[in-house]
mmCIF file of C-alpha atoms and ligand atoms in Angstrom:
data_model
loop_
_atom_site.group_PDB
_atom_site.id
_atom_site.type_symbol
_atom_site.label_atom_id
_atom_site.label_comp_id
_atom_site.label_asym_id
_atom_site.label_seq_id
_atom_site.Cartn_x
_atom_site.Cartn_y
_atom_site.Cartn_z
ATOM 1 C CA MET A 27 61.195 17.724 0.345
ATOM 2 C CA ILE A 28 61.906 18.727 -2.949
ATOM 3 C CA GLY A 29 60.639 22.250 -3.657
ATOM 4 C CA LEU A 30 58.183 22.951 -6.796
ATOM 5 C CA SER A 31 60.428 23.568 -9.566
ATOM 6 C CA ASN A 32 57.655 24.623 -11.941
ATOM 7 C CA SER A 33 56.018 27.839 -10.635
ATOM 8 C CA THR A 34 56.670 29.239 -13.873
ATOM 9 C CA VAL A 35 55.168 26.557 -16.270
ATOM 10 C CA ALA A 36 52.575 27.983 -18.952
ATOM 11 C CA GLY A 37 49.367 25.743 -18.836
ATOM 12 C CA ASN A 38 48.728 22.093 -19.174
ATOM 13 C CA LEU A 39 50.358 19.828 -21.805
ATOM 14 C CA LEU A 40 47.807 17.081 -21.074
ATOM 15 C CA GLU A 41 44.239 17.708 -20.030
ATOM 16 C CA VAL A 42 41.929 14.551 -19.848
ATOM 17 C CA ARG A 43 38.136 15.206 -19.478
ATOM 18 C CA ASN A 44 35.179 13.001 -18.316
ATOM 19 C CA LEU A 45 37.248 9.680 -19.525
ATOM 20 C CA ARG A 46 34.948 6.957 -19.050
ATOM 21 C CA ARG A 47 36.107 3.037 -19.951
ATOM 22 C CA SER A 48 34.035 -0.038 -18.777
ATOM 23 C CA PHE A 49 34.479 -3.936 -18.861
ATOM 24 C CA ALA A 50 31.528 -5.748 -19.202
ATOM 25 C CA GLY A 51 29.606 -3.418 -17.084
ATOM 26 C CA VAL A 52 32.326 -2.855 -14.668
ATOM 27 C CA HIS A 53 33.294 0.838 -14.890
ATOM 28 C CA ALA A 54 36.881 0.683 -14.569
ATOM 29 C CA VAL A 55 37.457 4.298 -15.311
ATOM 30 C CA ASP A 56 34.403 6.611 -14.557
ATOM 31 C CA GLY A 57 34.598 10.168 -15.572
ATOM 32 C CA LEU A 58 38.305 10.952 -14.962
ATOM 33 C CA ASP A 59 39.782 14.672 -15.244
ATOM 34 C CA LEU A 60 43.123 15.026 -15.076
ATOM 35 C CA ASP A 61 45.549 17.888 -15.904
ATOM 36 C CA VAL A 62 49.616 17.578 -16.477
ATOM 37 C CA ALA A 63 50.885 20.981 -16.398
ATOM 38 C CA GLN A 64 53.605 21.783 -19.093
ATOM 39 C CA GLY A 65 57.149 20.746 -17.480
ATOM 40 C CA SER A 66 55.968 18.975 -14.278
ATOM 41 C CA ILE A 67 56.204 15.598 -13.054
ATOM 42 C CA THR A 68 53.002 14.822 -12.132
ATOM 43 C CA GLY A 69 51.695 11.735 -9.863
ATOM 44 C CA LEU A 70 48.732 9.464 -10.180
ATOM 45 C CA ILE A 71 48.265 7.431 -7.092
ATOM 46 C CA GLY A 72 45.189 5.358 -6.143
ATOM 47 C CA PRO A 73 44.263 1.976 -4.668
ATOM 48 C CA ASN A 74 44.625 -0.980 -6.736
ATOM 49 C CA GLY A 75 42.210 -1.418 -9.379
ATOM 50 C CA CYS A 76 41.046 2.107 -9.306
ATOM 51 C CA GLY A 77 41.713 2.680 -13.157
ATOM 52 C CA LYS A 78 45.342 4.063 -13.168
ATOM 53 C CA THR A 79 46.624 1.502 -16.043
ATOM 54 C CA THR A 80 43.379 1.495 -17.796
ATOM 55 C CA SER A 81 43.213 5.391 -18.042
ATOM 56 C CA VAL A 82 46.899 5.365 -19.247
ATOM 57 C CA ASN A 83 46.147 2.922 -22.004
ATOM 58 C CA CYS A 84 43.196 5.126 -23.036
ATOM 59 C CA ILE A 85 45.599 8.310 -23.267
ATOM 60 C CA SER A 86 48.223 6.659 -24.893
ATOM 61 C CA GLY A 87 45.793 4.933 -27.692
ATOM 62 C CA PHE A 88 46.329 1.304 -26.544
ATOM 63 C CA ASP A 89 42.720 0.933 -25.561
ATOM 64 C CA ARG A 90 40.211 3.151 -27.954
ATOM 65 C CA ALA A 91 37.046 1.739 -26.561
ATOM 66 C CA PHE A 92 36.324 4.801 -24.353
ATOM 67 C CA THR A 93 34.726 8.134 -24.404
ATOM 68 C CA GLY A 94 35.815 11.329 -23.187
ATOM 69 C CA GLN A 95 38.218 13.966 -24.133
ATOM 70 C CA VAL A 96 41.951 13.724 -24.086
ATOM 71 C CA ASP A 97 44.226 16.783 -25.531
ATOM 72 C CA MET A 98 47.844 17.339 -25.790
ATOM 73 C CA ALA A 99 49.012 20.697 -26.334
ATOM 74 C CA GLY A 100 45.488 21.635 -27.282
ATOM 75 C CA VAL A 101 45.507 18.627 -30.139
ATOM 76 C CA PRO A 102 42.924 16.120 -29.536
ATOM 77 C CA LEU A 103 44.337 12.434 -29.283
ATOM 78 C CA ALA A 104 41.558 10.373 -28.595
ATOM 79 C CA GLY A 105 40.502 7.917 -31.517
ATOM 80 C CA SER A 106 44.219 7.794 -32.515
ATOM 81 C CA ALA A 107 46.471 4.610 -33.010
ATOM 82 C CA PRO A 108 49.387 4.458 -30.288
ATOM 83 C CA ASP A 109 52.179 4.939 -32.937
ATOM 84 C CA VAL A 110 50.761 8.090 -34.033
ATOM 85 C CA ILE A 111 50.148 9.377 -30.305
ATOM 86 C CA ALA A 112 53.671 8.261 -29.884
ATOM 87 C CA ARG A 113 54.835 10.282 -32.992
ATOM 88 C CA GLY A 114 53.106 13.378 -31.561
ATOM 89 C CA GLY A 115 55.265 13.439 -28.762
ATOM 90 C CA LEU A 116 53.754 11.073 -26.005
ATOM 91 C CA MET A 117 55.846 7.906 -24.570
ATOM 92 C CA ARG A 118 54.668 5.551 -22.149
ATOM 93 C CA THR A 119 56.339 2.597 -20.270
ATOM 94 C CA PHE A 120 54.255 -0.543 -19.197
ATOM 95 C CA GLN A 121 53.928 -2.335 -15.900
ATOM 96 C CA ALA A 122 55.678 -5.265 -17.307
ATOM 97 C CA ILE A 123 59.147 -4.541 -18.467
ATOM 98 C CA ARG A 124 59.538 -4.935 -22.223
ATOM 99 C CA VAL A 125 63.352 -5.743 -22.790
ATOM 100 C CA PHE A 126 64.997 -8.239 -25.381
ATOM 101 C CA ASP A 127 67.240 -10.030 -23.108
ATOM 102 C CA SER A 128 69.596 -11.698 -25.950
ATOM 103 C CA PHE A 129 70.092 -8.365 -27.236
ATOM 104 C CA THR A 130 73.123 -6.006 -25.835
ATOM 105 C CA VAL A 131 71.970 -2.767 -23.657
ATOM 106 C CA LEU A 132 72.839 -0.534 -26.704
ATOM 107 C CA GLU A 133 71.170 -2.367 -29.091
ATOM 108 C CA ASN A 134 67.810 -2.511 -27.052
ATOM 109 C CA VAL A 135 68.272 1.243 -27.200
ATOM 110 C CA LYS A 136 69.003 1.383 -30.733
ATOM 111 C CA LEU A 137 66.003 -1.033 -31.476
ATOM 112 C CA ALA A 138 63.421 1.180 -29.480
ATOM 113 C CA MET A 139 64.228 3.970 -32.271
ATOM 114 C CA GLN A 140 63.944 1.754 -35.008
ATOM 115 C CA SER A 141 60.582 0.395 -33.903
ATOM 116 C CA PHE A 142 59.471 4.112 -33.583
ATOM 117 C CA ASP A 143 60.564 4.970 -36.862
ATOM 118 C CA GLN A 144 59.619 2.614 -39.738
ATOM 119 C CA ALA A 145 61.623 4.702 -42.678
ATOM 120 C CA THR A 146 64.460 4.147 -40.655
ATOM 121 C CA VAL A 147 63.843 0.385 -41.039
ATOM 122 C CA VAL A 148 63.429 0.408 -44.736
ATOM 123 C CA GLN A 149 66.626 2.441 -45.031
ATOM 124 C CA MET A 150 68.499 -0.163 -43.037
ATOM 125 C CA LEU A 151 67.661 -2.729 -45.181
ATOM 126 C CA ALA A 152 68.690 -1.111 -48.203
ATOM 127 C CA ARG A 153 72.114 0.305 -46.361
ATOM 128 C CA THR A 154 71.754 3.482 -47.808
ATOM 129 C CA PRO A 155 74.349 6.333 -47.007
ATOM 130 C CA ALA A 156 71.598 8.108 -45.619
ATOM 131 C CA PHE A 157 70.835 5.069 -43.279
ATOM 132 C CA ARG A 158 74.414 4.883 -42.172
ATOM 133 C CA ARG A 159 74.356 8.903 -41.212
ATOM 134 C CA ILE A 160 71.257 8.018 -39.114
ATOM 135 C CA GLU A 161 72.600 5.102 -37.900
ATOM 136 C CA GLU A 162 75.422 6.827 -36.415
ATOM 137 C CA GLY A 163 73.412 9.783 -34.871
ATOM 138 C CA THR A 164 71.413 6.874 -33.177
ATOM 139 C CA GLU A 165 74.234 5.323 -31.991
ATOM 140 C CA ALA A 166 75.391 8.403 -30.586
ATOM 141 C CA MET A 167 72.261 9.376 -28.997
ATOM 142 C CA ALA A 168 71.667 5.787 -27.490
ATOM 143 C CA ARG A 169 75.346 6.253 -25.638
ATOM 144 C CA GLU A 170 74.495 9.338 -24.338
ATOM 145 C CA LEU A 171 71.196 8.173 -22.998
ATOM 146 C CA LEU A 172 72.734 5.265 -21.757
ATOM 147 C CA GLU A 173 75.019 7.438 -19.625
ATOM 148 C CA LEU A 174 72.141 9.476 -18.356
ATOM 149 C CA VAL A 175 70.258 6.403 -16.797
ATOM 150 C CA GLY A 176 73.713 5.066 -15.713
ATOM 151 C CA LEU A 177 74.274 2.245 -17.737
ATOM 152 C CA LYS A 178 76.993 3.395 -20.160
ATOM 153 C CA ALA A 179 79.450 0.565 -18.584
ATOM 154 C CA LYS A 180 76.840 -2.208 -19.373
ATOM 155 C CA ALA A 181 76.562 -1.000 -23.317
ATOM 156 C CA ASN A 182 77.605 -4.269 -24.546
ATOM 157 C CA ASP A 183 76.454 -6.499 -22.285
ATOM 158 C CA PRO A 184 73.194 -8.929 -23.012
ATOM 159 C CA ALA A 185 70.169 -7.012 -21.522
ATOM 160 C CA GLY A 186 69.096 -10.404 -19.955
ATOM 161 C CA GLU A 187 72.038 -9.791 -17.316
ATOM 162 C CA LEU A 188 70.542 -6.700 -16.159
ATOM 163 C CA SER A 189 68.802 -6.511 -12.611
ATOM 164 C CA TYR A 190 65.297 -5.653 -12.600
ATOM 165 C CA GLY A 191 65.940 -1.996 -12.081
ATOM 166 C CA GLN A 192 68.449 -1.648 -14.444
ATOM 167 C CA LYS A 193 66.005 -3.026 -17.027
ATOM 168 C CA LYS A 194 63.372 -0.189 -15.952
ATOM 169 C CA LEU A 195 66.221 1.867 -16.768
ATOM 170 C CA LEU A 196 66.639 0.551 -20.011
ATOM 171 C CA SER A 197 63.140 0.920 -20.942
ATOM 172 C CA LEU A 198 63.474 4.748 -20.031
ATOM 173 C CA ALA A 199 66.471 5.143 -22.016
ATOM 174 C CA GLY A 200 64.516 3.442 -25.120
ATOM 175 C CA ILE A 201 61.510 5.811 -25.016
ATOM 176 C CA LEU A 202 63.509 8.901 -24.706
ATOM 177 C CA MET A 203 65.166 8.054 -27.972
ATOM 178 C CA SER A 204 62.241 9.667 -29.818
ATOM 179 C CA LYS A 205 62.677 12.984 -27.593
ATOM 180 C CA PRO A 206 58.956 12.831 -26.013
ATOM 181 C CA ARG A 207 57.359 15.947 -24.714
ATOM 182 C CA LEU A 208 55.398 13.713 -22.583
ATOM 183 C CA VAL A 209 56.654 10.466 -20.777
ATOM 184 C CA ILE A 210 54.145 8.537 -19.057
ATOM 185 C CA LEU A 211 55.591 5.739 -16.366
ATOM 186 C CA ASP A 212 53.776 2.801 -14.841
ATOM 187 C CA GLU A 213 54.994 1.936 -11.587
ATOM 188 C CA PRO A 214 58.781 3.075 -12.518
ATOM 189 C CA VAL A 215 60.047 2.083 -8.675
ATOM 190 C CA ALA A 216 57.639 -1.148 -8.221
ATOM 191 C CA GLY A 217 60.116 -3.946 -6.945
ATOM 192 C CA VAL A 218 63.209 -1.813 -7.160
ATOM 193 C CA ASN A 219 64.870 -1.197 -3.963
ATOM 194 C CA PRO A 220 65.125 2.099 -2.310
ATOM 195 C CA THR A 221 68.884 3.130 -3.287
ATOM 196 C CA ARG A 222 67.779 2.179 -6.980
ATOM 197 C CA ALA A 223 64.406 3.900 -6.571
ATOM 198 C CA MET A 224 66.457 7.202 -5.354
ATOM 199 C CA GLU A 225 68.672 6.968 -8.452
ATOM 200 C CA ILE A 226 65.554 6.975 -10.669
ATOM 201 C CA ALA A 227 64.033 10.019 -8.887
ATOM 202 C CA GLY A 228 67.286 11.784 -9.725
ATOM 203 C CA ILE A 229 67.312 10.564 -13.312
ATOM 204 C CA ILE A 230 63.496 11.686 -13.881
ATOM 205 C CA ARG A 231 64.408 14.893 -12.579
ATOM 206 C CA SER A 232 67.497 15.209 -14.914
ATOM 207 C CA VAL A 233 65.048 14.461 -18.074
ATOM 208 C CA GLN A 234 62.605 16.811 -16.594
ATOM 209 C CA ALA A 235 65.534 19.561 -16.819
ATOM 210 C CA ARG A 236 65.973 19.104 -20.240
ATOM 211 C CA GLY A 237 62.131 20.042 -20.883
ATOM 212 C CA THR A 238 60.316 16.738 -20.806
ATOM 213 C CA THR A 239 56.974 16.296 -18.832
ATOM 214 C CA PHE A 240 55.937 13.332 -16.804
ATOM 215 C CA LEU A 241 53.172 11.411 -15.820
ATOM 216 C CA ILE A 242 54.322 8.839 -13.122
ATOM 217 C CA ILE A 243 51.803 6.127 -11.820
ATOM 218 C CA GLU A 244 53.386 4.562 -8.639
ATOM 219 C CA HIS A 245 51.993 3.055 -5.292
ATOM 220 C CA ASN A 246 55.335 4.118 -3.484
ATOM 221 C CA ILE A 247 54.054 7.149 -1.490
ATOM 222 C CA PRO A 248 57.329 8.723 -0.348
ATOM 223 C CA PHE A 249 58.844 8.323 -3.767
ATOM 224 C CA VAL A 250 55.492 10.367 -5.301
ATOM 225 C CA MET A 251 55.769 12.776 -2.499
ATOM 226 C CA ARG A 252 59.458 13.562 -2.825
ATOM 227 C CA LEU A 253 59.576 13.879 -6.817
ATOM 228 C CA CYS A 254 56.240 15.268 -7.958
ATOM 229 C CA ASP A 255 55.051 18.749 -8.409
ATOM 230 C CA SER A 256 51.121 17.716 -8.731
ATOM 231 C CA VAL A 257 49.587 14.832 -7.497
ATOM 232 C CA VAL A 258 46.291 13.273 -8.676
ATOM 233 C CA VAL A 259 44.704 10.743 -6.208
ATOM 234 C CA MET A 260 42.128 8.721 -7.881
ATOM 235 C CA ASP A 261 39.565 6.386 -6.534
ATOM 236 C CA ARG A 262 37.075 4.145 -8.191
ATOM 237 C CA GLY A 263 37.648 5.398 -11.710
ATOM 238 C CA LYS A 264 37.648 9.340 -10.525
ATOM 239 C CA ARG A 265 39.989 12.032 -9.621
ATOM 240 C CA LEU A 266 39.182 12.381 -6.278
ATOM 241 C CA VAL A 267 41.882 15.529 -5.545
ATOM 242 C CA GLN A 268 44.478 16.922 -7.681
ATOM 243 C CA GLY A 269 47.115 19.060 -5.883
ATOM 244 C CA THR A 270 50.814 19.835 -4.575
ATOM 245 C CA PRO A 271 52.047 16.998 -2.304
ATOM 246 C CA ASP A 272 51.606 18.988 0.775
ATOM 247 C CA SER A 273 47.861 19.904 0.093
ATOM 248 C CA ILE A 274 47.056 16.393 -0.142
ATOM 249 C CA ARG A 275 48.997 14.749 2.355
ATOM 250 C CA ASN A 276 46.530 15.515 5.096
ATOM 251 C CA ASP A 277 43.380 15.579 2.827
ATOM 252 C CA PRO A 278 40.728 13.502 5.036
ATOM 253 C CA ALA A 279 38.851 12.618 1.771
ATOM 254 C CA VAL A 280 42.429 11.275 0.594
ATOM 255 C CA LEU A 281 42.974 9.434 3.861
ATOM 256 C CA GLU A 282 39.899 7.835 3.815
ATOM 257 C CA ALA A 283 39.830 6.525 0.263
ATOM 258 C CA TYR A 284 43.176 5.594 -0.462
ATOM 259 C CA LEU A 285 44.292 4.244 3.099
ATOM 260 C CA GLY A 286 41.168 3.723 4.739
ATOM 261 C CA GLY A 287 41.509 6.413 7.403
ATOM 262 C CA THR A 288 44.114 4.392 9.530
ATOM 263 C CA ALA A 289 47.066 6.124 8.225
ATOM 264 C CA ASN A 290 48.838 9.311 6.805
ATOM 265 C CA VAL A 291 50.230 9.917 3.649
ATOM 266 C CA ASP A 292 53.461 11.035 4.683
ATOM 267 C CA SER A 293 57.062 10.848 3.242
HETATM 268 N N1 ATP B 325 40.993 -5.835 -19.755
HETATM 269 C C1 ATP B 325 40.485 -6.182 -18.769
HETATM 270 N N2 ATP B 325 39.304 -6.764 -18.874
HETATM 271 C C2 ATP B 325 38.439 -6.691 -17.688
HETATM 272 N N3 ATP B 325 38.566 -5.773 -16.634
HETATM 273 C C3 ATP B 325 39.379 -5.082 -16.735
HETATM 274 C C4 ATP B 325 40.498 -5.094 -18.011
HETATM 275 N N4 ATP B 325 41.731 -4.357 -17.404
HETATM 276 C C5 ATP B 325 41.353 -4.007 -16.249
HETATM 277 N N5 ATP B 325 40.207 -4.333 -15.756
HETATM 278 C C6 ATP B 325 39.476 -3.737 -14.442
HETATM 279 O O1 ATP B 325 39.492 -2.436 -14.619
HETATM 280 C C7 ATP B 325 39.567 -1.845 -12.922
HETATM 281 C C8 ATP B 325 40.971 -1.072 -13.212
HETATM 282 O O2 ATP B 325 42.269 -1.745 -13.520
HETATM 283 P P1 ATP B 325 43.603 -1.063 -13.632
HETATM 284 O O3 ATP B 325 44.646 -2.008 -13.972
HETATM 285 O O4 ATP B 325 43.406 0.192 -14.632
HETATM 286 O O5 ATP B 325 43.821 -0.672 -12.088
HETATM 287 P P2 ATP B 325 45.200 -0.008 -11.421
HETATM 288 O O6 ATP B 325 44.727 1.419 -10.660
HETATM 289 O O7 ATP B 325 46.261 0.005 -12.705
HETATM 290 O O8 ATP B 325 45.689 -1.049 -10.461
HETATM 291 P P3 ATP B 325 46.829 -1.406 -10.042
HETATM 292 O O9 ATP B 325 47.085 -0.020 -8.929
HETATM 293 O O10 ATP B 325 46.901 -2.901 -9.277
HETATM 294 O O11 ATP B 325 48.004 -1.524 -11.173
HETATM 295 C C9 ATP B 325 39.851 -3.227 -12.544
HETATM 296 O O12 ATP B 325 38.911 -3.941 -11.509
HETATM 297 C C10 ATP B 325 40.480 -4.436 -13.300
HETATM 298 O O13 ATP B 325 39.966 -5.491 -12.906
HETATM 299 MG MG1 MG B 326 47.803 -0.340 -12.892
#
């Protein structure tokens, strides 16, 4: 069990209040409250269809047909477009991987930065000296991040040759290019072997140690219990409970809602 590494955190980086999103009368998110402490790794768990991805889509601006408050560092995000929210320091991955298979691993990471910074694209087309300096900096940072996620040796290979787990790591390196304050990961270890899952946990911890806060959706309960400082349990569009892994592990309401009362939420 990993000890709490964030006992000195000062307040919440992300606060969600009374978030609601319906699809044709189905209340996918039904008054969600959520707190992500500055510097923490916060887990978001709950049964299939309880509204986790929909909530993240709303928080990150990809879905704006919701009501409720979303504040990051005290700044309201609700209603802003995803690129504006990204520039404000919130980056997210998707449940389905988005990687350009025919580009190299290094190019994929650099592309992530260029799609983030439109000004860079204009300068790139003009091939200005300023662009060449930016490009050198971008390349150095991309190589550093590839080393961080353990893909340095694959930098010049086509991304299509990577395993599924390696593509997840590549996506993570890409979103770290913009030095986000908050990273939201949607199922970072789904379909990944246990060794790779442990590796991903270690990488997330290293990035946290550099000052990045994480909100992680995941069905792999042992992974969440070992990695997270705080865990939010969602059920039918709402927060059922939020607390330390130890406090939710044996919570009767959690066992009943999430596991039908038949198993332990155990690591
Ligand atoms: N675009 C959509 N149109 C209609 N219904 C949707 C849409 N997106 C999500 N839903 C519904 O909203 C509910 C919540 O879905 P969501 O994908 O947020 O769940 P989830 O907690 O991420 O599930 P999982 O763990 O399976 O990924 C489900 O009932 C789903 O069918
Ligand atoms: Mg989902």
